[in-house]
PDB file of C-alpha atoms and ligand atoms in Angstrom:
ATOM      1  CA  UNK A   1     107.440 151.242  14.186  1.00 77.00           C
ATOM      2  CA  UNK A   2     106.530 154.900  13.974  1.00 95.00           C
ATOM      3  CA  UNK A   3     108.586 158.052  13.581  1.00 98.00           C
ATOM      4  CA  UNK A   4     106.999 161.438  14.259  1.00 98.00           C
ATOM      5  CA  UNK A   5     108.826 164.625  13.472  1.00 98.00           C
ATOM      6  CA  UNK A   6     107.959 167.516  15.788  1.00 98.00           C
ATOM      7  CA  UNK A   7     108.414 170.812  14.009  1.00 98.00           C
ATOM      8  CA  UNK A   8     106.804 174.184  14.479  1.00 98.00           C
ATOM      9  CA  UNK A   9     105.967 177.553  13.064  1.00 98.00           C
ATOM     10  CA  UNK A  10     109.073 179.076  14.652  1.00 97.00           C
ATOM     11  CA  UNK A  11     111.574 178.751  17.442  1.00 97.00           C
ATOM     12  CA  UNK A  12     110.294 179.111  21.003  1.00 97.00           C
ATOM     13  CA  UNK A  13     106.758 177.918  20.226  1.00 98.00           C
ATOM     14  CA  UNK A  14     106.935 174.913  22.565  1.00 98.00           C
ATOM     15  CA  UNK A  15     108.309 172.055  20.421  1.00 98.00           C
ATOM     16  CA  UNK A  16     110.375 170.685  23.286  1.00 98.00           C
ATOM     17  CA  UNK A  17     107.521 170.753  25.793  1.00 98.00           C
ATOM     18  CA  UNK A  18     105.206 169.098  23.229  1.00 98.00           C
ATOM     19  CA  UNK A  19     107.858 166.466  22.410  1.00 98.00           C
ATOM     20  CA  UNK A  20     108.146 165.704  26.124  1.00 98.00           C
ATOM     21  CA  UNK A  21     104.347 165.460  26.432  1.00 98.00           C
ATOM     22  CA  UNK A  22     104.083 163.052  23.486  1.00 98.00           C
ATOM     23  CA  UNK A  23     106.899 160.958  24.956  1.00 98.00           C
ATOM     24  CA  UNK A  24     105.266 160.904  28.388  1.00 97.00           C
ATOM     25  CA  UNK A  25     101.836 160.027  26.964  1.00 97.00           C
ATOM     26  CA  UNK A  26     103.169 157.154  24.856  1.00 96.00           C
ATOM     27  CA  UNK A  27     105.343 155.875  27.703  1.00 94.00           C
ATOM     28  CA  UNK A  28     102.518 155.781  30.237  1.00 88.00           C
ATOM     29  CA  UNK A  29     100.549 153.736  27.725  1.00 82.00           C
ATOM     30  CA  UNK A  30     103.280 151.116  27.899  1.00 86.00           C
ATOM     31  CA  UNK A  31     105.063 151.966  24.672  1.00 93.00           C
ATOM     32  CA  UNK A  32     108.814 152.222  24.273  1.00 97.00           C
ATOM     33  CA  UNK A  33     109.795 155.705  23.189  1.00 98.00           C
ATOM     34  CA  UNK A  34     113.020 157.413  22.122  1.00 98.00           C
ATOM     35  CA  UNK A  35     113.637 161.070  21.326  1.00 98.00           C
ATOM     36  CA  UNK A  36     116.210 162.406  18.880  1.00 98.00           C
ATOM     37  CA  UNK A  37     117.370 166.021  18.622  1.00 98.00           C
ATOM     38  CA  UNK A  38     119.524 166.105  15.493  1.00 98.00           C
ATOM     39  CA  UNK A  39     121.005 169.565  16.006  1.00 98.00           C
ATOM     40  CA  UNK A  40     121.043 171.487  19.278  1.00 98.00           C
ATOM     41  CA  UNK A  41     122.150 175.104  19.121  1.00 97.00           C
ATOM     42  CA  UNK A  42     122.444 177.806  21.766  1.00 96.00           C
ATOM     43  CA  UNK A  43     123.725 175.506  24.514  1.00 96.00           C
ATOM     44  CA  UNK A  44     127.386 175.239  25.473  1.00 93.00           C
ATOM     45  CA  UNK A  45     129.025 171.886  26.231  1.00 89.00           C
ATOM     46  CA  UNK A  46     129.401 173.018  29.837  1.00 86.00           C
ATOM     47  CA  UNK A  47     125.681 173.640  30.432  1.00 84.00           C
ATOM     48  CA  UNK A  48     124.148 170.436  31.784  1.00 85.00           C
ATOM     49  CA  UNK A  49     120.371 170.448  32.070  1.00 90.00           C
ATOM     50  CA  UNK A  50     119.758 173.113  29.450  1.00 93.00           C
ATOM     51  CA  UNK A  51     119.517 171.209  26.198  1.00 97.00           C
ATOM     52  CA  UNK A  52     116.178 170.185  24.691  1.00 98.00           C
ATOM     53  CA  UNK A  53     116.993 166.533  25.397  1.00 98.00           C
ATOM     54  CA  UNK A  54     117.696 167.401  29.053  1.00 97.00           C
ATOM     55  CA  UNK A  55     114.264 169.080  29.271  1.00 98.00           C
ATOM     56  CA  UNK A  56     112.537 166.109  27.605  1.00 98.00           C
ATOM     57  CA  UNK A  57     114.249 163.635  29.950  1.00 98.00           C
ATOM     58  CA  UNK A  58     113.367 165.711  33.028  1.00 98.00           C
ATOM     59  CA  UNK A  59     109.680 166.105  32.098  1.00 98.00           C
ATOM     60  CA  UNK A  60     108.972 162.681  30.612  1.00 98.00           C
ATOM     61  CA  UNK A  61     111.604 160.280  31.912  1.00 97.00           C
ATOM     62  CA  UNK A  62     112.217 159.251  28.293  1.00 98.00           C
ATOM     63  CA  UNK A  63     115.813 159.058  27.110  1.00 97.00           C
ATOM     64  CA  UNK A  64     116.956 161.084  24.166  1.00 97.00           C
ATOM     65  CA  UNK A  65     119.960 161.450  21.947  1.00 98.00           C
ATOM     66  CA  UNK A  66     121.481 164.563  20.456  1.00 97.00           C
ATOM     67  CA  UNK A  67     123.526 164.173  17.283  1.00 98.00           C
ATOM     68  CA  UNK A  68     125.277 167.545  17.056  1.00 97.00           C
ATOM     69  CA  UNK A  69     125.667 170.568  19.286  1.00 97.00           C
ATOM     70  CA  UNK A  70     126.720 174.072  18.343  1.00 97.00           C
ATOM     71  CA  UNK A  71     126.969 176.605  21.183  1.00 96.00           C
ATOM     72  CA  UNK A  72     125.867 179.773  19.386  1.00 97.00           C
ATOM     73  CA  UNK A  73     122.099 180.455  19.342  1.00 97.00           C
ATOM     74  CA  UNK A  74     121.801 180.424  15.537  1.00 98.00           C
ATOM     75  CA  UNK A  75     120.360 178.222  12.803  1.00 98.00           C
ATOM     76  CA  UNK A  76     122.294 174.911  12.971  1.00 98.00           C
ATOM     77  CA  UNK A  77     124.085 175.210   9.607  1.00 97.00           C
ATOM     78  CA  UNK A  78     125.271 178.746  10.388  1.00 97.00           C
ATOM     79  CA  UNK A  79     126.242 177.821  13.946  1.00 98.00           C
ATOM     80  CA  UNK A  80     128.125 174.788  12.596  1.00 97.00           C
ATOM     81  CA  UNK A  81     130.092 176.835  10.090  1.00 97.00           C
ATOM     82  CA  UNK A  82     131.053 179.415  12.718  1.00 97.00           C
ATOM     83  CA  UNK A  83     131.992 176.775  15.320  1.00 96.00           C
ATOM     84  CA  UNK A  84     134.400 174.889  13.092  1.00 94.00           C
ATOM     85  CA  UNK A  85     132.666 171.685  14.221  1.00 95.00           C
ATOM     86  CA  UNK A  86     131.568 169.157  11.609  1.00 96.00           C
ATOM     87  CA  UNK A  87     128.347 169.960   9.803  1.00 97.00           C
ATOM     88  CA  UNK A  88     125.551 167.452  10.412  1.00 98.00           C
ATOM     89  CA  UNK A  89     124.839 165.119   7.452  1.00 98.00           C
ATOM     90  CA  UNK A  90     121.321 164.008   6.496  1.00 98.00           C
ATOM     91  CA  UNK A  91     122.514 160.394   6.134  1.00 98.00           C
ATOM     92  CA  UNK A  92     123.808 160.373   9.725  1.00 98.00           C
ATOM     93  CA  UNK A  93     120.444 161.605  11.006  1.00 98.00           C
ATOM     94  CA  UNK A  94     118.530 159.038   8.950  1.00 98.00           C
ATOM     95  CA  UNK A  95     120.790 156.210  10.213  1.00 98.00           C
ATOM     96  CA  UNK A  96     120.372 157.296  13.841  1.00 98.00           C
ATOM     97  CA  UNK A  97     116.579 157.634  13.567  1.00 98.00           C
ATOM     98  CA  UNK A  98     116.170 154.279  11.794  1.00 98.00           C
ATOM     99  CA  UNK A  99     118.362 152.577  14.428  1.00 98.00           C
ATOM    100  CA  UNK A 100     116.118 153.959  17.201  1.00 98.00           C
ATOM    101  CA  UNK A 101     113.063 152.908  15.195  1.00 97.00           C
ATOM    102  CA  UNK A 102     114.297 149.291  15.219  1.00 97.00           C
ATOM    103  CA  UNK A 103     114.164 149.112  18.990  1.00 97.00           C
ATOM    104  CA  UNK A 104     111.310 151.452  19.998  1.00 97.00           C
ATOM    105  CA  UNK A 105     107.564 151.676  19.341  1.00 97.00           C
ATOM    106  CA  UNK A 106     107.793 155.430  18.812  1.00 98.00           C
ATOM    107  CA  UNK A 107     110.650 157.723  17.799  1.00 98.00           C
ATOM    108  CA  UNK A 108     110.120 161.462  18.199  1.00 98.00           C
ATOM    109  CA  UNK A 109     112.470 163.754  16.288  1.00 98.00           C
ATOM    110  CA  UNK A 110     112.584 167.426  17.300  1.00 98.00           C
ATOM    111  CA  UNK A 111     113.692 169.821  14.589  1.00 97.00           C
ATOM    112  CA  UNK A 112     115.229 173.247  15.194  1.00 97.00           C
ATOM    113  CA  UNK A 113     113.147 176.352  14.538  1.00 96.00           C
ATOM    114  CA  UNK A 114     110.631 175.808  11.719  1.00 98.00           C
ATOM    115  CA  UNK A 115     110.394 173.584   8.646  1.00 98.00           C
ATOM    116  CA  UNK A 116     112.596 175.726   6.379  1.00 98.00           C
ATOM    117  CA  UNK A 117     115.502 175.917   8.807  1.00 98.00           C
ATOM    118  CA  UNK A 118     118.692 174.389   7.455  1.00 98.00           C
ATOM    119  CA  UNK A 119     120.027 171.761   9.810  1.00 98.00           C
ATOM    120  CA  UNK A 120     123.305 170.868   8.125  1.00 98.00           C
ATOM    121  CA  UNK A 121     125.205 169.889   4.994  1.00 97.00           C
ATOM    122  CA  UNK A 122     123.690 170.951   1.647  1.00 97.00           C
ATOM    123  CA  UNK A 123     120.965 172.773   3.563  1.00 98.00           C
ATOM    124  CA  UNK A 124     118.864 169.728   4.473  1.00 98.00           C
ATOM    125  CA  UNK A 125     115.809 170.451   6.614  1.00 98.00           C
ATOM    126  CA  UNK A 126     113.526 168.625   9.032  1.00 98.00           C
ATOM    127  CA  UNK A 127     111.243 167.900   6.065  1.00 98.00           C
ATOM    128  CA  UNK A 128     114.102 166.089   4.323  1.00 98.00           C
ATOM    129  CA  UNK A 129     114.475 163.894   7.425  1.00 98.00           C
ATOM    130  CA  UNK A 130     110.725 163.193   7.481  1.00 98.00           C
ATOM    131  CA  UNK A 131     110.677 162.323   3.778  1.00 98.00           C
ATOM    132  CA  UNK A 132     113.743 160.077   4.089  1.00 98.00           C
ATOM    133  CA  UNK A 133     112.447 158.014   7.034  1.00 98.00           C
ATOM    134  CA  UNK A 134     108.744 158.099   6.128  1.00 97.00           C
ATOM    135  CA  UNK A 135     107.778 160.145   9.171  1.00 98.00           C
ATOM    136  CA  UNK A 136     104.734 162.343   9.472  1.00 98.00           C
ATOM    137  CA  UNK A 137     105.056 165.831  10.919  1.00 98.00           C
ATOM    138  CA  UNK A 138     103.346 167.435  13.890  1.00 98.00           C
ATOM    139  CA  UNK A 139     103.334 171.226  13.805  1.00 98.00           C
ATOM    140  CA  UNK A 140     103.593 173.181  17.047  1.00 98.00           C
ATOM    141  CA  UNK A 141     102.101 176.644  16.687  1.00 98.00           C
ATOM    142  CA  UNK A 142     101.558 179.776  18.737  1.00 98.00           C
ATOM    143  CA  UNK A 143      98.175 180.722  20.176  1.00 98.00           C
ATOM    144  CA  UNK A 144      98.038 184.421  19.403  1.00 97.00           C
ATOM    145  CA  UNK A 145      97.498 186.763  16.462  1.00 97.00           C
ATOM    146  CA  UNK A 146      99.772 185.788  13.544  1.00 98.00           C
ATOM    147  CA  UNK A 147      99.526 182.052  14.100  1.00 98.00           C
ATOM    148  CA  UNK A 148      96.985 181.511  11.298  1.00 98.00           C
ATOM    149  CA  UNK A 149      99.449 182.864   8.754  1.00 98.00           C
ATOM    150  CA  UNK A 150     102.471 181.046  10.198  1.00 98.00           C
ATOM    151  CA  UNK A 151     100.544 177.794  10.494  1.00 98.00           C
ATOM    152  CA  UNK A 152      99.088 177.970   6.961  1.00 98.00           C
ATOM    153  CA  UNK A 153     102.531 178.669   5.483  1.00 98.00           C
ATOM    154  CA  UNK A 154     104.100 175.851   7.471  1.00 98.00           C
ATOM    155  CA  UNK A 155     101.445 173.297   6.513  1.00 98.00           C
ATOM    156  CA  UNK A 156     101.761 174.362   2.851  1.00 98.00           C
ATOM    157  CA  UNK A 157     105.507 173.729   3.018  1.00 98.00           C
ATOM    158  CA  UNK A 158     104.974 170.293   4.582  1.00 98.00           C
ATOM    159  CA  UNK A 159     102.509 169.346   1.852  1.00 98.00           C
ATOM    160  CA  UNK A 160     104.782 170.690  -0.892  1.00 98.00           C
ATOM    161  CA  UNK A 161     107.468 168.312   0.377  1.00 98.00           C
ATOM    162  CA  UNK A 162     105.006 165.385   0.063  1.00 98.00           C
ATOM    163  CA  UNK A 163     105.136 164.781   3.779  1.00 98.00           C
ATOM    164  CA  UNK A 164     102.049 163.946   5.817  1.00 98.00           C
ATOM    165  CA  UNK A 165     100.947 166.496   8.403  1.00 98.00           C
ATOM    166  CA  UNK A 166      99.470 164.572  11.326  1.00 97.00           C
ATOM    167  CA  UNK A 167      98.253 167.509  13.379  1.00 98.00           C
ATOM    168  CA  UNK A 168      98.688 170.914  14.926  1.00 98.00           C
ATOM    169  CA  UNK A 169      99.368 171.593  18.605  1.00 98.00           C
ATOM    170  CA  UNK A 170      99.312 174.930  20.392  1.00 98.00           C
ATOM    171  CA  UNK A 171     102.531 174.850  22.386  1.00 98.00           C
ATOM    172  CA  UNK A 172     101.555 177.249  25.123  1.00 98.00           C
ATOM    173  CA  UNK A 173      97.931 178.107  25.788  1.00 98.00           C
ATOM    174  CA  UNK A 174      97.649 181.343  27.835  1.00 98.00           C
ATOM    175  CA  UNK A 175      95.933 181.351  31.227  1.00 97.00           C
ATOM    176  CA  UNK A 176      94.007 184.418  30.067  1.00 97.00           C
ATOM    177  CA  UNK A 177      93.445 183.876  26.342  1.00 97.00           C
ATOM    178  CA  UNK A 178      92.877 186.926  24.166  1.00 98.00           C
ATOM    179  CA  UNK A 179      90.022 187.186  21.670  1.00 98.00           C
ATOM    180  CA  UNK A 180      92.447 186.193  18.899  1.00 98.00           C
ATOM    181  CA  UNK A 181      93.619 183.109  20.790  1.00 98.00           C
ATOM    182  CA  UNK A 182      90.064 181.950  21.460  1.00 98.00           C
ATOM    183  CA  UNK A 183      89.014 182.475  17.834  1.00 98.00           C
ATOM    184  CA  UNK A 184      92.178 180.737  16.566  1.00 98.00           C
ATOM    185  CA  UNK A 185      91.055 177.448  18.136  1.00 98.00           C
ATOM    186  CA  UNK A 186      88.343 177.261  15.492  1.00 98.00           C
ATOM    187  CA  UNK A 187      90.194 179.001  12.682  1.00 98.00           C
ATOM    188  CA  UNK A 188      93.446 177.011  12.773  1.00 98.00           C
ATOM    189  CA  UNK A 189      91.895 173.769  11.462  1.00 98.00           C
ATOM    190  CA  UNK A 190      89.865 175.723   8.895  1.00 98.00           C
ATOM    191  CA  UNK A 191      92.770 177.636   7.364  1.00 98.00           C
ATOM    192  CA  UNK A 192      95.201 174.705   7.435  1.00 98.00           C
ATOM    193  CA  UNK A 193      92.962 171.688   6.844  1.00 98.00           C
ATOM    194  CA  UNK A 194      94.826 170.019   9.710  1.00 98.00           C
ATOM    195  CA  UNK A 195      93.302 168.841  12.976  1.00 98.00           C
ATOM    196  CA  UNK A 196      94.157 170.702  16.198  1.00 98.00           C
ATOM    197  CA  UNK A 197      95.227 167.876  18.497  1.00 98.00           C
ATOM    198  CA  UNK A 198      95.745 169.737  21.764  1.00 98.00           C
ATOM    199  CA  UNK A 199      96.655 173.010  23.425  1.00 98.00           C
ATOM    200  CA  UNK A 200      99.324 172.636  26.089  1.00 98.00           C
ATOM    201  CA  UNK A 201      98.598 174.853  29.073  1.00 97.00           C
ATOM    202  CA  UNK A 202     101.146 177.546  29.753  1.00 98.00           C
ATOM    203  CA  UNK A 203     103.129 176.443  32.784  1.00 97.00           C
ATOM    204  CA  UNK A 204     102.946 172.737  31.891  1.00 98.00           C
ATOM    205  CA  UNK A 205     106.699 172.772  31.307  1.00 97.00           C
ATOM    206  CA  UNK A 206     107.199 173.704  34.969  1.00 97.00           C
ATOM    207  CA  UNK A 207     105.401 170.651  36.380  1.00 98.00           C
ATOM    208  CA  UNK A 208     107.224 167.697  37.911  1.00 98.00           C
ATOM    209  CA  UNK A 209     107.468 164.420  36.012  1.00 98.00           C
ATOM    210  CA  UNK A 210     104.426 162.829  37.667  1.00 97.00           C
ATOM    211  CA  UNK A 211     102.086 165.807  37.166  1.00 98.00           C
ATOM    212  CA  UNK A 212     103.377 166.345  33.647  1.00 98.00           C
ATOM    213  CA  UNK A 213     102.800 162.687  32.788  1.00 97.00           C
ATOM    214  CA  UNK A 214      99.190 162.833  33.969  1.00 97.00           C
ATOM    215  CA  UNK A 215      98.522 165.994  31.956  1.00 97.00           C
ATOM    216  CA  UNK A 216     100.316 164.569  28.912  1.00 97.00           C
ATOM    217  CA  UNK A 217      98.172 161.443  28.992  1.00 97.00           C
ATOM    218  CA  UNK A 218      94.998 163.542  29.052  1.00 97.00           C
ATOM    219  CA  UNK A 219      96.169 165.732  26.179  1.00 97.00           C
ATOM    220  CA  UNK A 220      97.898 163.201  23.928  1.00 98.00           C
ATOM    221  CA  UNK A 221      96.864 159.696  25.038  1.00 95.00           C
ATOM    222  CA  UNK A 222      94.294 159.321  22.302  1.00 96.00           C
ATOM    223  CA  UNK A 223      96.599 160.790  19.651  1.00 97.00           C
ATOM    224  CA  UNK A 224      99.570 158.566  20.490  1.00 96.00           C
ATOM    225  CA  UNK A 225      97.298 155.511  20.671  1.00 94.00           C
ATOM    226  CA  UNK A 226      95.879 156.201  17.215  1.00 94.00           C
ATOM    227  CA  UNK A 227      99.360 156.974  15.870  1.00 94.00           C
ATOM    228  CA  UNK A 228     100.738 153.679  17.168  1.00 92.00           C
ATOM    229  CA  UNK A 229      97.670 151.635  16.255  1.00 86.00           C
TER     230      UNK A 229
HETATM  231  N1  ADP B 301     103.315 174.848  27.852  1.00 92.95           N
HETATM  232  C1  ADP B 301     104.375 175.467  28.362  1.00 92.95           C
HETATM  233  N2  ADP B 301     104.515 175.621  29.701  1.00 92.95           N
HETATM  234  C2  ADP B 301     105.578 176.240  30.225  1.00 92.95           C
HETATM  235  N3  ADP B 301     106.572 176.759  29.523  1.00 92.95           N
HETATM  236  C3  ADP B 301     106.500 176.640  28.203  1.00 92.95           C
HETATM  237  C4  ADP B 301     105.413 175.975  27.545  1.00 92.95           C
HETATM  238  N4  ADP B 301     105.627 176.001  26.205  1.00 92.95           N
HETATM  239  C5  ADP B 301     106.786 176.648  26.054  1.00 92.95           C
HETATM  240  N5  ADP B 301     107.309 177.031  27.247  1.00 92.95           N
HETATM  241  C6  ADP B 301     108.564 177.749  27.488  1.00 92.95           C
HETATM  242  O1  ADP B 301     108.801 178.582  26.360  1.00 92.95           O
HETATM  243  C7  ADP B 301     110.146 178.476  25.944  1.00 92.95           C
HETATM  244  C8  ADP B 301     110.198 177.876  24.552  1.00 92.95           C
HETATM  245  O2  ADP B 301     109.615 176.581  24.598  1.00 92.95           O
HETATM  246  P1  ADP B 301     110.346 175.351  23.897  1.00 92.95           P
HETATM  247  O3  ADP B 301     109.524 174.121  24.150  1.00 92.95           O
HETATM  248  O4  ADP B 301     111.785 175.297  24.302  1.00 92.95           O
HETATM  249  O5  ADP B 301     110.192 175.836  22.375  1.00 92.95           O
HETATM  250  P2  ADP B 301     110.917 175.295  21.074  1.00 92.95           P
HETATM  251  O6  ADP B 301     111.373 173.907  21.378  1.00 92.95           O
HETATM  252  O7  ADP B 301     109.864 175.358  20.025  1.00 92.95           O
HETATM  253  O8  ADP B 301     112.034 176.235  20.799  1.00 92.95           O
HETATM  254  C9  ADP B 301     110.848 177.588  26.981  1.00 92.95           C
HETATM  255  O9  ADP B 301     111.449 178.425  27.937  1.00 92.95           O
HETATM  256  C10 ADP B 301     109.722 176.780  27.554  1.00 92.95           C
HETATM  257  O10 ADP B 301     110.000 176.344  28.852  1.00 92.95           O
HETATM  258 MG1   MG B 302     113.157 173.011  21.403  1.00 92.95          MG
END
């Protein structure tokens, strides 16, 4: 029974695509996988196909559950307050994740934004979820200039919360990488002390389920196997 929390250095770095790739890789290795998105913002109730769980299901074929949705594209706690909908509670997230953990080999939990983003009541964060369920954290980072700083700060925050950081992933690797991007491949592990697991090619999120699954297995097969033992 393994729970992995997928967080990142910011919003838009590729957490959802990486979550889908991890799900696809584990699934094609015969494992049962579930995905949980505790708080989805920026998607209205009338927008089928646009939530992170919809994207994960389309790319990986793995089912997911969303615990709360707030239409405005804001941090979940702010969006919750403005929507008048109930604020997500840490205990509800922990219960949902542990229930999935009972019946699946791997549970992937996708945060919102980065590790300091407040997801709900009393300002709990993705790191509070990880600490409560004993999950390790995978950090999705950008490829370009600035990512060394964002990644180092993020990993420092994970460590300060006494949560294990199981790796870094570049969410979208450019087809024509700049000098900074190429150098960052070597520098990211050095400045963070965390292994770079994979770089997901830009455009991977546009593949169909079969092509995406094959790519996911190449990129993450070894990682998910070692994670699941
Ligand atoms: N490897 C990739 N291939 C194609 N599109 C990508 C890739 N990584 C990110 N994107 C696109 O960039 C945007 C943000 O990615 P997403 O996975 O939703 O980030 P996050 O979950 O961190 O907010 C989306 O429109 C997504 O489709
Ligand atoms: Mg996402």
